[in-house]
Every structure is written in C-alpha cells, then in structure tokens.
Coordinates of C-alpha atoms in Angstrom, one line a residue:
M234 CA 0.1 0.0 0.1
E235 CA 1.2 3.4 -0.9
T236 CA 2.3 5.7 1.8
N237 CA 1.2 9.4 2.3
D238 CA 4.5 10.7 1.3
E239 CA 4.2 8.5 -1.8
N240 CA 0.5 9.8 -2.6
W241 CA 2.0 13.5 -2.2
S242 CA 4.7 12.7 -4.5
K243 CA 2.8 11.4 -7.2
L244 CA 0.2 14.2 -7.0
Y245 CA 3.1 16.9 -7.1
A246 CA 4.2 15.2 -10.2
K247 CA 1.0 15.5 -11.7
F248 CA 0.4 19.4 -10.8
T249 CA 4.3 19.7 -12.4
H250 CA 3.6 18.2 -15.6
G251 CA 0.2 19.6 -15.9
T252 CA 1.8 23.1 -15.5
L253 CA 3.9 22.4 -18.4
I254 CA 1.0 21.1 -20.6
I255 CA -1.0 24.5 -20.0
D256 CA 2.1 26.7 -20.7
C257 CA 2.5 25.0 -23.8
L258 CA -1.6 25.3 -24.4
E259 CA -2.4 28.8 -23.2
S260 CA -2.2 30.4 -26.7
D261 CA -4.5 27.6 -27.8
L262 CA -6.9 27.9 -25.0
K263 CA -6.9 31.5 -25.0
A264 CA -7.9 31.5 -28.8
A265 CA -10.7 28.7 -28.1
L266 CA -12.3 30.5 -25.0
G267 CA -12.3 34.0 -26.7
L268 CA -11.6 37.2 -24.9
T269 CA -14.2 36.8 -22.0
G270 CA -14.2 33.1 -21.7
S271 CA -10.2 33.5 -21.2
R272 CA -11.5 34.4 -17.5
K273 CA -11.9 30.4 -16.9
L274 CA -8.2 30.4 -16.9
L275 CA -7.7 32.7 -14.1
P276 CA -8.3 30.1 -11.2
I277 CA -5.2 27.9 -12.9
Y278 CA -3.2 30.8 -12.5
G279 CA -4.4 31.7 -8.9
Y280 CA -4.0 28.1 -7.6
Y281 CA -0.6 28.0 -9.7
R282 CA 0.8 31.1 -7.4
Q283 CA -0.6 29.6 -4.1
V284 CA 1.2 26.4 -4.6
M285 CA 4.7 28.1 -5.8
C286 CA 4.4 31.3 -3.6
G287 CA 2.1 31.1 -0.6
D288 CA -0.1 33.8 0.2
N289 CA -0.2 36.9 -1.9
T290 CA 1.9 39.8 -0.5
T291 CA 2.3 41.8 -3.6
P292 CA 0.8 45.5 -4.4
Q293 CA -2.4 45.6 -6.4
P294 CA -1.5 46.2 -10.0
S295 CA -2.7 49.2 -12.0
A296 CA -6.6 49.4 -12.8
F297 CA -5.4 49.9 -16.7
S298 CA -3.6 46.7 -16.8
I299 CA -7.1 44.4 -16.8
E300 CA -5.1 41.3 -17.2
S301 CA -2.9 41.5 -14.4
R302 CA -5.5 43.3 -12.0
L303 CA -7.6 39.9 -12.9
K304 CA -4.9 37.5 -12.1
W305 CA -3.8 39.4 -8.8
E306 CA -7.5 39.2 -7.5
S307 CA -7.8 35.4 -8.3
W308 CA -4.6 34.9 -6.4
T309 CA -5.4 36.9 -3.4
K310 CA -8.9 35.2 -2.8
L311 CA -7.1 32.2 -1.8
K312 CA -5.4 33.4 1.3
G313 CA -4.9 30.8 3.6
L314 CA -5.1 28.1 1.6
N315 CA -2.1 25.3 1.9
R316 CA -0.4 24.1 -1.0
K317 CA -1.9 20.6 -1.0
E318 CA -5.5 21.8 -1.3
A319 CA -4.6 24.3 -3.9
I320 CA -2.7 21.6 -6.0
Q321 CA -6.0 19.6 -5.7
Q322 CA -8.0 22.4 -6.9
W323 CA -5.6 23.1 -9.5
L324 CA -5.8 19.6 -10.7
E325 CA -10.0 20.1 -10.5
H326 CA -9.8 22.9 -12.8
Y327 CA -7.2 21.5 -15.5
K328 CA -9.8 18.3 -15.5
S329 CA -12.3 20.8 -16.2
L330 CA -10.3 22.4 -19.1
Q331 CA -9.3 18.8 -20.6
L332 CA -13.2 17.6 -20.8
E333 CA -14.0 20.7 -22.2
F334 CA -11.4 20.9 -25.0
P335 CA -10.1 17.3 -25.6
E336 CA -9.1 18.2 -29.0
I337 CA -6.6 20.7 -28.0
F338 CA -5.1 18.7 -25.0
S339 CA -4.4 15.5 -27.6
K340 CA -1.8 17.6 -29.1
M341 CA 0.5 16.8 -25.7
P342 CA 1.3 13.3 -24.5
N343 CA 0.2 12.1 -21.3
A344 CA -2.6 15.3 -21.3
N345 CA -5.0 13.2 -19.0
L346 CA -3.8 13.5 -15.3
D347 CA -6.3 10.8 -14.4
T348 CA -4.3 7.9 -16.2
Y349 CA -0.9 9.6 -15.9
E350 CA 1.3 7.4 -13.7
P351 CA 4.6 9.2 -13.4
F352 CA 6.5 6.6 -11.5
V353 CA 5.7 3.5 -12.9
A354 CA 8.6 2.5 -14.3
I355 CA 10.7 4.0 -11.3
T356 CA 8.5 2.1 -9.0
K357 CA 9.1 -1.5 -11.0
Q358 CA 12.6 -1.1 -11.1
R359 CA 13.1 -0.3 -7.6
M360 CA 11.5 -3.5 -6.7
L361 CA 13.6 -5.4 -9.0
T362 CA 16.8 -3.8 -7.2
N363 CA 15.5 -3.4 -4.0
D364 CA 18.8 -4.4 -2.2
E365 CA 21.1 -2.9 -4.6
K366 CA 22.8 0.6 -4.5
K367 CA 23.4 2.3 -7.7
E368 CA 26.2 4.6 -8.0
E369 CA 25.0 8.3 -9.3
T370 CA 26.7 8.7 -12.7
K371 CA 25.7 12.0 -13.4
A372 CA 26.0 15.4 -11.7
Q373 CA 23.1 16.1 -9.4
H374 CA 20.9 18.6 -10.6
D375 CA 19.7 21.9 -8.4
L376 CA 16.2 20.9 -7.9
T377 CA 14.2 23.9 -6.4
M378 CA 11.4 22.0 -5.1
A379 CA 12.6 22.2 -1.7
N380 CA 12.8 25.9 -1.6
N381 CA 8.7 25.9 -2.2
K382 CA 8.5 23.2 0.8
C383 CA 7.4 20.5 -1.5
E384 CA 9.9 17.9 -0.4
C385 CA 8.7 14.7 -1.2
D386 CA 10.2 10.9 -2.4
T387 CA 9.8 12.4 -5.9
L388 CA 13.6 13.8 -5.5
E389 CA 14.8 10.9 -3.9
W390 CA 13.7 8.7 -6.3
L391 CA 14.9 10.6 -9.3
K392 CA 18.2 11.3 -7.8
K393 CA 18.9 7.3 -6.8
E394 CA 17.5 6.4 -10.4
K395 CA 19.0 8.6 -13.0
G396 CA 20.8 5.5 -14.6
G397 CA 17.5 4.1 -15.7
K398 CA 16.4 5.2 -19.3
E399 CA 12.8 5.9 -17.9
G400 CA 13.8 7.8 -14.7
E401 CA 16.2 10.0 -16.4
Q402 CA 13.4 11.1 -18.8
I403 CA 11.5 11.9 -16.1
H404 CA 14.5 13.5 -14.4
Q405 CA 15.0 15.8 -17.2
L406 CA 11.1 16.5 -17.9
I407 CA 11.1 18.1 -14.2
C408 CA 14.4 19.7 -14.6
E409 CA 12.9 21.7 -17.6
I410 CA 9.6 22.3 -15.5
Q411 CA 11.6 23.7 -13.0
R412 CA 13.8 26.1 -15.2
K413 CA 10.8 27.8 -17.0
T414 CA 9.2 28.0 -13.6
L415 CA 12.4 30.0 -12.0
A416 CA 12.6 31.8 -15.6
K417 CA 8.9 33.1 -15.3
E418 CA 8.9 33.7 -11.2
K419 CA 12.2 35.7 -11.8
L420 CA 10.3 37.7 -14.9
F421 CA 7.2 38.5 -12.7
G422 CA 9.3 39.4 -9.6
N423 CA 11.2 42.0 -11.3
L424 CA 8.1 43.3 -13.0
E425 CA 6.4 43.2 -9.7
K426 CA 9.6 45.1 -8.2
E427 CA 9.4 47.3 -11.2
W428 CA 5.9 48.6 -11.0
G429 CA 6.3 48.5 -7.1
A430 CA 8.9 51.0 -7.3
K431 CA 7.1 53.4 -10.1
L432 CA 3.9 53.1 -8.0
S433 CA 5.5 54.4 -4.7
K434 CA 7.3 56.7 -6.7
M435 CA 3.7 58.1 -8.2
E436 CA 2.7 58.1 -4.7
D437 CA 5.3 60.2 -3.2
E438 CA 4.7 62.7 -5.6
Y439 CA 1.0 63.0 -5.2
K440 CA 1.3 63.5 -1.6
T441 CA 3.8 66.2 -2.2
L442 CA 1.9 68.1 -4.5
Q443 CA -1.1 67.7 -2.1
S444 CA 1.0 69.4 0.7
Q445 CA 2.1 72.2 -1.7
L446 CA -1.4 72.7 -2.8
D447 CA -2.9 72.6 1.3
E448 CA -0.1 75.2 2.1
K449 CA -1.1 77.8 -0.8
S450 CA -4.6 77.4 0.1
H451 CA -3.9 77.7 3.9
Y452 CA -1.8 81.1 2.8
I453 CA -4.7 82.4 0.4
H454 CA -7.2 81.8 3.4
S455 CA -4.8 83.8 5.9
T456 CA -4.2 86.7 3.6
L457 CA -7.7 87.0 2.6
Q458 CA -8.6 86.9 6.4
A459 CA -6.0 89.6 7.2
S460 CA -6.9 92.1 4.6
R461 CA -10.5 92.4 6.0
P462 CA -11.3 95.0 8.6
K463 CA -12.1 93.7 11.8
S464 CA -15.5 94.2 13.4
A465 CA -15.6 96.8 16.4
M466 CA -19.0 95.1 17.3
S467 CA -20.9 91.9 16.1
P468 CA -23.4 92.9 13.1
S469 CA -26.4 91.7 15.1
Y470 CA -25.7 94.0 18.3
Q471 CA -24.9 97.0 15.7
R472 CA -28.0 96.6 14.1
L473 CA -30.0 96.8 17.4
V474 CA -27.7 100.0 18.4
Y475 CA -29.2 101.1 15.2
F476 CA -32.9 100.6 15.8
F477 CA -32.6 102.5 19.2
L478 CA -30.9 105.6 17.7
F479 CA -33.9 105.7 15.2
I480 CA -36.3 105.4 18.0
L481 CA -34.3 108.2 19.8
I482 CA -34.1 110.6 16.7
L483 CA -37.9 110.0 16.3
I484 CA -38.4 110.9 20.1
S485 CA -36.0 114.1 20.4
S486 CA -37.2 115.6 16.8
R487 CA -41.0 114.9 17.5
G488 CA -41.6 113.5 14.3
R489 CA -40.1 116.2 12.2
N490 CA -37.4 114.2 10.9
A491 CA -38.8 110.9 10.9
L492 CA -38.7 110.4 7.3
Q493 CA -35.1 111.7 7.1
A494 CA -34.3 109.3 10.0
F495 CA -36.4 106.3 8.3
L496 CA -34.1 106.6 5.4
H497 CA -30.9 106.9 7.0
Y498 CA -31.9 103.6 9.3
F499 CA -32.8 101.5 6.2
Y500 CA -29.4 102.5 4.3
F501 CA -27.2 101.5 7.6
L502 CA -29.3 98.5 7.5
F503 CA -28.7 97.6 3.7
V504 CA -24.8 98.6 4.3
S505 CA -24.9 96.1 7.1
F506 CA -26.3 93.4 5.5
K507 CA -24.2 93.6 2.5
S508 CA -21.1 94.0 4.5
D509 CA -19.4 90.5 5.6
L510 CA -21.2 89.8 8.8
S511 CA -18.2 88.5 10.2
L512 CA -15.8 91.5 9.4
F513 CA -18.4 94.7 9.5
S514 CA -17.0 97.8 9.2
P515 CA -18.2 100.3 12.2
A516 CA -18.4 103.3 9.6
P517 CA -22.4 103.2 9.3
F518 CA -22.5 103.0 13.1
I519 CA -20.5 106.3 13.2
Q520 CA -22.4 107.8 10.4
M521 CA -25.8 107.3 12.5
T522 CA -24.2 108.4 16.0
F523 CA -23.0 111.8 13.8
F524 CA -26.8 112.3 12.4
L525 CA -28.4 111.8 15.7
K526 CA -25.9 114.3 17.2
Q527 CA -26.7 116.7 14.7
K528 CA -30.4 116.5 14.7
L529 CA -30.8 116.2 18.7
F530 CA -28.4 119.0 19.4
G531 CA -29.5 121.0 16.8
H532 CA -33.3 120.7 17.8
I533 CA -32.3 121.5 21.3
Y534 CA -30.5 124.5 20.2
R535 CA -33.5 125.9 17.9
Q536 CA -35.4 125.6 21.3

C-alpha cells in the first residue's frame, strides 16, 4: 500500500506535468475561449501562484492593466489555502478544461492526468533492485522544489534512479519544468518590483503636490482674512443699536425728521447686510451717531 508521502509525490508530479502542458497550450486555450471566456484560466493561475509562492503579498496592479489585475485578484482570494489543497483544486480546474477541450489537449502526450502515472517504471525498477545500491553517474541537478517546501520522495527517487532510461527522462522533464518556472518567477518578480517602485514614486509625488496645494490654500485664506477690516462689534448688536438710535431720533425731533431718520436707518441696515457679517465695518454706526448728534442737539439749540 502506498504511503502518504508517495501519494503526495504523485500528486505533485502530476501538478508539475500539468503546468508544463498548460504553458504549452495557453495560447490555444485563449483562442478557443475568446476574450470573455479566457477568465476560466484565472483559477489555474491563482492556484499555481498559491502553490509556488503562498499567500499574495504583492501590491495591487494598476486598473489600466486589466489582465494583471484579474490575475492578482484570483490569487489574493486564495489567502490561507495550503499548498496541498491548492494543488488539488488546480488539478480539478485542469480536468474541467481538459474535458471541455479534448482536441486541444490531445496535442500533448499524457495530457489526461487521471491516467498519467509518472513513477510506474521507477517503482518497478526499485522492486527489482531493492537491495542494490546504484552509483550516481551524473552530476546532481539543483532542483528548487525544496525551496517551495514541496520536498517529497519524488526528488529522492529521481536522484537515485538516474541510471534508468525512463527515470532519466522524467528527471529531465521535471528539471525543464523547474527551469521554466524559475524563469517566469524571476520575470514576474522583476516586474512586480519595477511597478511597485513606480507606484511608490507616484504616490510620493502625489503627496508632495497635495501638501504644496494645502500650503497655498492656507496662505491664500490667511491673506484674505488679514486683508479684511475687523469688526468693532457684532453685526446683530450693531443693528440693535441702530434701531434704538432711530427711535431716539424720532422722539427727540418729535416726528419732524421721521422720514429722514427712517431713510438713514434703512440705509445703514442695507450696508450692514451687504457687508461681511464676520468682518463688519463700523462706519455706518459712526455716521448714525453723527446724524443723531446733529438732529438732537440742533433741535435743542433751536428751542
């Protein structure tokens, strides 16, 4: 009976084999799906990134780059999903695509991952040479699966069985997959760093411009406030004083100057309402006082 490690090894080997097939057939699948239908490939990308890199910590791409934005969102929503579950989900999406487009997948050998058995020849060979120790005849390859925390018996088997023809073919296939994966990861990482730096620079420039604009607005507001005359008293209190002065003029002149006083009073009210209520000029109040003095004392002197 196969151990859990052996099951995991086969699962991961199918995943790496499937990624190579998707990479080769990507353009054909996009052409068959069309512009809108191409979104069916987004889960393939998202689960692949989750397996290889874990949770998404990269900055959100620009809204102008629609494809990059959709891929980023497809990866981000898988936060917390472990690698084994991500591989299983990836294989499910692969299977649905393979059933939908059998004519496209038929271009590649062993495209049906349900029937693909990567280690059959190796397992048989191990059973025949169970107690034998094989000498390694070729240099060890730098497989980077361990860096992705996907260590499994697959690597050990391939290192031990390099002498076999079928084992060597599988070994070369996985090495090729790893080389392509590393190249894509490097390219993707460089693009992320480049655009991350550009976005950070644009954000700093925006903050600087916003700060300068705020400073100019504050300066203009302060200048306008300083250029306006200060009020000697509040407008409401000033109008109340006008009203009492108007009554006093009527009483003192015994109604003879009522019309003139009435016109002065409404003129002063008009000026006060037209003026800035927070910065009201005291000039009408001075004029009203002078008018009262003239009419009141002039009337007394005439008496």
